Tab-separated table of C-alpha atoms and ligand atoms in Angstrom:
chain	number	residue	atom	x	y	z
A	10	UNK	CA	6.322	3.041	34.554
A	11	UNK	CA	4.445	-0.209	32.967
A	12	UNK	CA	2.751	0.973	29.800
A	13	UNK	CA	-0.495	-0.787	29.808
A	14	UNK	CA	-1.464	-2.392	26.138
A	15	UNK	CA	-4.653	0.523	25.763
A	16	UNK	CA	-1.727	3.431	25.739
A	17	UNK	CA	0.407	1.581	23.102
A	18	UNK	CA	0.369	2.715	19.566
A	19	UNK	CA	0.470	0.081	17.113
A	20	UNK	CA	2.630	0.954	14.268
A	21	UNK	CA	1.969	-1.017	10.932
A	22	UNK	CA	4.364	-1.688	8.301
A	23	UNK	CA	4.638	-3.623	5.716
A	24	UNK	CA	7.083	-6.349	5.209
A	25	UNK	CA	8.120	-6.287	1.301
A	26	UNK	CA	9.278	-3.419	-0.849
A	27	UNK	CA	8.536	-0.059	0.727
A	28	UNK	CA	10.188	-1.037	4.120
A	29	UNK	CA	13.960	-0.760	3.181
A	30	UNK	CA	12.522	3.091	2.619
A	31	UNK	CA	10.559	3.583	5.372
A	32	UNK	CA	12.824	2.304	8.159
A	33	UNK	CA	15.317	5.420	7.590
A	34	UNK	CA	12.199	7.723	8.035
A	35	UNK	CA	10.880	5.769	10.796
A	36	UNK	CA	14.356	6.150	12.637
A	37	UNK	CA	14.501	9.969	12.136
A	38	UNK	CA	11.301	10.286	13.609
A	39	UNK	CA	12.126	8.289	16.395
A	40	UNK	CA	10.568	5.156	16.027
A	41	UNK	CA	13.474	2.424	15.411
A	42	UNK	CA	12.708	-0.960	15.515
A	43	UNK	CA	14.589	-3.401	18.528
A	44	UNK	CA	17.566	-5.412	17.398
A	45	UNK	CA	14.769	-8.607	16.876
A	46	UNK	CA	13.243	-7.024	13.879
A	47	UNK	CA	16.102	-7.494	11.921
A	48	UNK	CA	16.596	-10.919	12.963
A	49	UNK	CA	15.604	-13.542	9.820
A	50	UNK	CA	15.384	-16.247	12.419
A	51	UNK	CA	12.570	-15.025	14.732
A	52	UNK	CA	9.369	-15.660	13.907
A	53	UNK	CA	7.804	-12.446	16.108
A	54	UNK	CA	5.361	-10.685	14.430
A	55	UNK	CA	5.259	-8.102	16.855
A	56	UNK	CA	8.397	-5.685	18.365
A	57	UNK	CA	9.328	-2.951	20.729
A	58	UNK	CA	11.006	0.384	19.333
A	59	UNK	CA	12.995	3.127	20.753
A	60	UNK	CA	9.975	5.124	21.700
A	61	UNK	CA	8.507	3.101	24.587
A	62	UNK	CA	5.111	3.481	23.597
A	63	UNK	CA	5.566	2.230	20.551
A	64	UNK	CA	4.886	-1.272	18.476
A	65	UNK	CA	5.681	-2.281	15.055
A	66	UNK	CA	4.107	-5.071	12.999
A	67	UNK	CA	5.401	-5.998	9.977
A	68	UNK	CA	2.476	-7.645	7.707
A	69	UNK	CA	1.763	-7.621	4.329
A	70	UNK	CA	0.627	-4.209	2.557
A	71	UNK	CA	-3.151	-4.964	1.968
A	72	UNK	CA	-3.294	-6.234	5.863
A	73	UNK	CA	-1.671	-2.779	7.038
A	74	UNK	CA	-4.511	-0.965	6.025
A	75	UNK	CA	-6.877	-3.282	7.144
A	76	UNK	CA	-5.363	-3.844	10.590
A	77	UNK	CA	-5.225	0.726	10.731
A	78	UNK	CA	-9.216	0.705	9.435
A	79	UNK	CA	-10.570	-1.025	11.991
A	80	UNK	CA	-8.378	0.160	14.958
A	81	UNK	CA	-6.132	-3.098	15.366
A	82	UNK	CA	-3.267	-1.061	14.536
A	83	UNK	CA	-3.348	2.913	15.077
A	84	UNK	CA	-0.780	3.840	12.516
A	85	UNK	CA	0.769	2.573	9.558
A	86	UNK	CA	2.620	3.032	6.113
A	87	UNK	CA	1.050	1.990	2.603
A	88	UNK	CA	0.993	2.513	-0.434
A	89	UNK	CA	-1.577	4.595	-2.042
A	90	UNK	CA	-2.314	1.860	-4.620
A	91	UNK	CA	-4.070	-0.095	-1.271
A	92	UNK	CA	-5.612	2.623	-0.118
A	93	UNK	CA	-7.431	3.555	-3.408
A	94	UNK	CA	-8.285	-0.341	-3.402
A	95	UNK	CA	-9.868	-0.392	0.132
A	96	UNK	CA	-11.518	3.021	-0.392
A	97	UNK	CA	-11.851	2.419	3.958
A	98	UNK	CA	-13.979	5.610	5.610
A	99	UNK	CA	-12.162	5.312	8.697
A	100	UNK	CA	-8.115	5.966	7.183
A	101	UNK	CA	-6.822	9.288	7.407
A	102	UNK	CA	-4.005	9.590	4.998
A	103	UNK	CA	-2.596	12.680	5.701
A	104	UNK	CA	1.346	12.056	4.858
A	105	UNK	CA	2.376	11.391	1.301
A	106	UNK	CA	6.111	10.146	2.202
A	107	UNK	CA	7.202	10.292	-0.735
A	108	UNK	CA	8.805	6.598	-1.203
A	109	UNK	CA	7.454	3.518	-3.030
A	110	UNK	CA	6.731	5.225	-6.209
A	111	UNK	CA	5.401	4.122	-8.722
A	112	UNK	CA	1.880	4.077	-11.189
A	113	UNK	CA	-0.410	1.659	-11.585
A	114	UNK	CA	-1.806	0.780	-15.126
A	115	UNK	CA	-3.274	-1.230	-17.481
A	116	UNK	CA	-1.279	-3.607	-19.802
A	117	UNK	CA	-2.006	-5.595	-22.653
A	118	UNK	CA	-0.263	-7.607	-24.811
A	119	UNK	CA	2.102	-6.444	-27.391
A	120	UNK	CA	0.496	-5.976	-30.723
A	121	UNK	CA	-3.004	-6.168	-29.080
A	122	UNK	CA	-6.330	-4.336	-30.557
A	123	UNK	CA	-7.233	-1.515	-28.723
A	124	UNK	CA	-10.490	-1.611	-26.278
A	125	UNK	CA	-13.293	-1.659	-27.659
A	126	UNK	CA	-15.349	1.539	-26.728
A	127	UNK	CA	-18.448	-0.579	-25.205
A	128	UNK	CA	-18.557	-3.817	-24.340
A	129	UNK	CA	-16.884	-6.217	-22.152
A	130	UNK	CA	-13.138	-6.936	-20.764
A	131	UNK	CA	-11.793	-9.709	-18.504
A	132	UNK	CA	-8.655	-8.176	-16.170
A	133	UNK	CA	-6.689	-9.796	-13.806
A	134	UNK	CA	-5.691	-7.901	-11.190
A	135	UNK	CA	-4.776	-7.856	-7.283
A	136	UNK	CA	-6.829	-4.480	-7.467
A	137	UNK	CA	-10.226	-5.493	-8.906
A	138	UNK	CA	-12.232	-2.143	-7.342
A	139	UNK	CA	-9.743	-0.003	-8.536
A	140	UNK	CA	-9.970	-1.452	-12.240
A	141	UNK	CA	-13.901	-2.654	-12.056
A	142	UNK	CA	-13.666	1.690	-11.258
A	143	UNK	CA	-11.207	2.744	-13.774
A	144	UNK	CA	-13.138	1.034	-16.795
A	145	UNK	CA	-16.880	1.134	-15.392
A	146	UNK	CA	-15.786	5.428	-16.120
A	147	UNK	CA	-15.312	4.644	-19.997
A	148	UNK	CA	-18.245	2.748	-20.157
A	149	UNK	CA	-16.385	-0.799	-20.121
A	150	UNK	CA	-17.789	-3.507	-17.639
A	151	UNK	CA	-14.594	-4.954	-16.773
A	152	UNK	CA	-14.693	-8.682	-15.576
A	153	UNK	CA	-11.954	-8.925	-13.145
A	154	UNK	CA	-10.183	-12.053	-12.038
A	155	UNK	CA	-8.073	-11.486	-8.932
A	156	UNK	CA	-4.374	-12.555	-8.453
A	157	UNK	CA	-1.972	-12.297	-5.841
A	158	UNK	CA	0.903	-11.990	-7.997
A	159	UNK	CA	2.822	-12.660	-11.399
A	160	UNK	CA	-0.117	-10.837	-12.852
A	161	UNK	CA	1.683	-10.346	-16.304
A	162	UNK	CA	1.838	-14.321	-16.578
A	163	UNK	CA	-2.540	-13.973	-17.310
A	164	UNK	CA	-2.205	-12.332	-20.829
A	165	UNK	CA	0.432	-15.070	-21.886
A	166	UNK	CA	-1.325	-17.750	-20.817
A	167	UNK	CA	-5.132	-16.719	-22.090
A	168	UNK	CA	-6.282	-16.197	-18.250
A	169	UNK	CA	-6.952	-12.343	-19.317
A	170	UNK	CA	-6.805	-9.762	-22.208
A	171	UNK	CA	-5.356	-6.844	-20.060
A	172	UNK	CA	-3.803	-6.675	-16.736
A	173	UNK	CA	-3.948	-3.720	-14.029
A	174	UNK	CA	-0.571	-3.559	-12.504
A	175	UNK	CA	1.800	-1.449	-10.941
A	176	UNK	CA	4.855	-0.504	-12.917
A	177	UNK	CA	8.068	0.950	-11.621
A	178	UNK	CA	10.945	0.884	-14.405
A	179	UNK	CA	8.676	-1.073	-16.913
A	180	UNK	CA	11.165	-3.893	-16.833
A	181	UNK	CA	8.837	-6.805	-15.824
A	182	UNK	CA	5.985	-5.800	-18.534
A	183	UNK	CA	8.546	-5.646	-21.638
A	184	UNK	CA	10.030	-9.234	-20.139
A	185	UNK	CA	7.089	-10.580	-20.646
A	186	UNK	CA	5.988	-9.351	-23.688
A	187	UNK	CA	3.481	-6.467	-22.469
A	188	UNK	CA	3.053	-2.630	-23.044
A	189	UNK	CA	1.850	-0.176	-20.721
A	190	UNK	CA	-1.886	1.138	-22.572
A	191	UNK	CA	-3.080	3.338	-19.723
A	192	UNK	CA	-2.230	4.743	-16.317
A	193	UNK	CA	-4.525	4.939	-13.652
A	194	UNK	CA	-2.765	6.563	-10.957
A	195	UNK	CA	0.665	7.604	-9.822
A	196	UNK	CA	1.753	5.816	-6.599
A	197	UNK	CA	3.447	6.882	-3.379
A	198	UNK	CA	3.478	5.375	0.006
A	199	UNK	CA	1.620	7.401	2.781
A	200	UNK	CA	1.213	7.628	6.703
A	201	UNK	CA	-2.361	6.070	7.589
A	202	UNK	CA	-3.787	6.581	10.702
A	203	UNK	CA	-7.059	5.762	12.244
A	204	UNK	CA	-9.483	8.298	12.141
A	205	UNK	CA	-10.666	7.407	15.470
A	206	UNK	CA	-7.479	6.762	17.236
A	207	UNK	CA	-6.038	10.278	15.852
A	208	UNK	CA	-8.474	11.758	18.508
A	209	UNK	CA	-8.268	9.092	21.074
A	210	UNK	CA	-4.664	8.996	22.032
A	211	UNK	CA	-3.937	12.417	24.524
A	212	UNK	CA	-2.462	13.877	20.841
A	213	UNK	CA	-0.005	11.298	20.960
A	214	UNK	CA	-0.828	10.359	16.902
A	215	UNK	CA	-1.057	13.719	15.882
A	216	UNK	CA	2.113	14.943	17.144
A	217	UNK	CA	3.839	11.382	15.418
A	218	UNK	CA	1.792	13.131	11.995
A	219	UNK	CA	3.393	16.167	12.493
A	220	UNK	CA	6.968	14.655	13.203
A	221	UNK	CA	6.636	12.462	9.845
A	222	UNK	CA	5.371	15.541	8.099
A	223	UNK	CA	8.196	18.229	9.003
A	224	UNK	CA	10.321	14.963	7.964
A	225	UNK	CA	8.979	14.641	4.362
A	226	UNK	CA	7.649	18.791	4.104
A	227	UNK	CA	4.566	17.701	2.146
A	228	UNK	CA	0.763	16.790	2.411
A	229	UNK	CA	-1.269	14.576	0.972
A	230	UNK	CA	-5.265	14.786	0.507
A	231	UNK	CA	-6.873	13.656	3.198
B	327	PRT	O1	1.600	-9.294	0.158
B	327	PRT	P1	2.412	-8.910	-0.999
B	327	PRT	O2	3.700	-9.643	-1.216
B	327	PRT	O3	1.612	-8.756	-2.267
B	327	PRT	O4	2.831	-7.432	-0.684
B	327	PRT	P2	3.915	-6.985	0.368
B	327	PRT	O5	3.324	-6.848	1.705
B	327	PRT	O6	5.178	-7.763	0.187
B	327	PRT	O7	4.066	-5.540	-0.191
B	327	PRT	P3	5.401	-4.758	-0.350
B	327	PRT	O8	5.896	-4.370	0.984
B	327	PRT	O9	6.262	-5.474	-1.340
B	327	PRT	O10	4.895	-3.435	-0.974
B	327	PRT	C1	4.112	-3.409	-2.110
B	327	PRT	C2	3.894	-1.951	-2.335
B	327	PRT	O11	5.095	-1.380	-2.857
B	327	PRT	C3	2.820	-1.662	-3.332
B	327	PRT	O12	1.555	-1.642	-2.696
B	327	PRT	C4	3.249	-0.291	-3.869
B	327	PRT	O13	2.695	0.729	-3.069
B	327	PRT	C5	4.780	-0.313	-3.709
B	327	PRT	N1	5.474	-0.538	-4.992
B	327	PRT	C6	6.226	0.390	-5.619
B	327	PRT	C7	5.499	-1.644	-5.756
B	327	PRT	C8	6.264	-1.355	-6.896
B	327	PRT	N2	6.719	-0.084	-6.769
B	327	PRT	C9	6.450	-2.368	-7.933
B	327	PRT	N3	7.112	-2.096	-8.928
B	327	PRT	N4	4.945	-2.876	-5.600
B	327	PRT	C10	5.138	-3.810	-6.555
B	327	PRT	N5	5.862	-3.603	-7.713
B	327	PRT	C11	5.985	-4.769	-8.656
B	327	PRT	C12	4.849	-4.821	-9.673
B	327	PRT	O14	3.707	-5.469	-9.102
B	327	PRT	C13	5.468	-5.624	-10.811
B	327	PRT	O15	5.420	-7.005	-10.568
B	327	PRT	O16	7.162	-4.720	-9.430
B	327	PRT	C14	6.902	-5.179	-10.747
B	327	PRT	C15	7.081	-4.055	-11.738
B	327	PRT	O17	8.305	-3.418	-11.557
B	327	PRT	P4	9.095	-2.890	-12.850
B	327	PRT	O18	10.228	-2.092	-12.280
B	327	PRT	O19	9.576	-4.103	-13.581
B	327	PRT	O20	8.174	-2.046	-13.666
B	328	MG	MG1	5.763	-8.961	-1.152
């Protein structure tokens, strides 16, 4: 039977760090990308899995929540770092898988003064709600620059006083000369889904929740 494009699920993943993770629990929940996924030379963006209804795209983590929140995509994996960021009414996280951890915090140069208790900090950050949040709740109007990347380069260079960041090992913030003041949040990856779609799709999405979630034997707040 031809599937028409309305009854496929679109499956959202991104392309960078968490997916070496989240393929294995993708597979055991029966959702393995086709052999074209894997291949470096193709350019498709878009590809069919074992379960014929079915379709992954692979695009970068702040996209997969945006492509799940407004319905492009139906389900998706991200980390809750971008989800805290978005703050999106319409994602339903309701898996915390368990992968991707990490925290995200501020940094500062090593041998910095402390913040001040009032007044007025410039941050660069790829997460500029999540920090503008974080200090606005100690009374600290945080002026944040945003940056895509290489974040810990902005303290060196005079872009920045304090980063927010997320840290795994701490590796990358000693190498460059940066300690770890504050954390903000601890950080997993979770299943998003779109509210909507959850009760569109003849249960389809909820029983694909409940596979992921036997899978992983946890929750997450909604
Ligand atoms: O588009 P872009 O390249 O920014 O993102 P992407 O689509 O490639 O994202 P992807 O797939 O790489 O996933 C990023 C997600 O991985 C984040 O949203 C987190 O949920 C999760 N994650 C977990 C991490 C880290 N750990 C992590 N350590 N993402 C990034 N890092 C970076 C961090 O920014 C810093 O530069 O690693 C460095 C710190 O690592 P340590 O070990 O030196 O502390
Ligand atoms: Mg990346």
């Amino acid at each position: 039977m031809a599937l028409a494009m309305s009854d496929t699920i679109i499956f959202a993943i991104p392309k960078g760090r968490i997916l070496d993770e989240a393929l294995p629990l993708m597979k055991a929940a029966g959702i393995e990308p086709a052999a074209d996924f894997f291949d470096e030379a193709s350019r498709a963006l878009m590809f069919a899995t074992t379960d014929p209804w079915v379709k992954i795209i692979r695009v970068r983590a702040f996209d997969v929540a945006t492509f799940v929140a407004h319905g492009a995509a139906q389900i998706g994996i991200v980390g809750s770092d971008v989800i805290d960021e978005f703050d999106y009414s319409e994602l339903y996280a309701p898996v915390d898988l368990g992968i991707g951890q990490c925290r995200i915090s501020v940094a500062m140069p090593e041998g910095a003064t402390q913040i001040p208790h009032i007044g007025h900090l410039r941050i660069a950050t790829k997460y500029p709600a999540l920090a503008r949040r974080h200090f606005a709740g100690q009374g600290i109007q945080a002026e944040c620059i945003k940056l895509n990347g290489a974040m810990e380069l902005a303290p060196l260079l005079g872009l920045s006083g304090r980063i927010v960041d997320l840290v795994s090992t701490g590796k990358t913030l000693a190498e460059n000369g940066l300690v770890e003041s504050e954390i903000l949040a601890q950080v997993s990856a979770r299943l998003i889904v779109n509210r909507a779609a959850f009760k569109t799709t003849d249960g389809r999405i909820p029983a694909m929740v409940e596979r992921f979630r036997a899978l992983v034997g946890r929750h997450a707040a909604a």
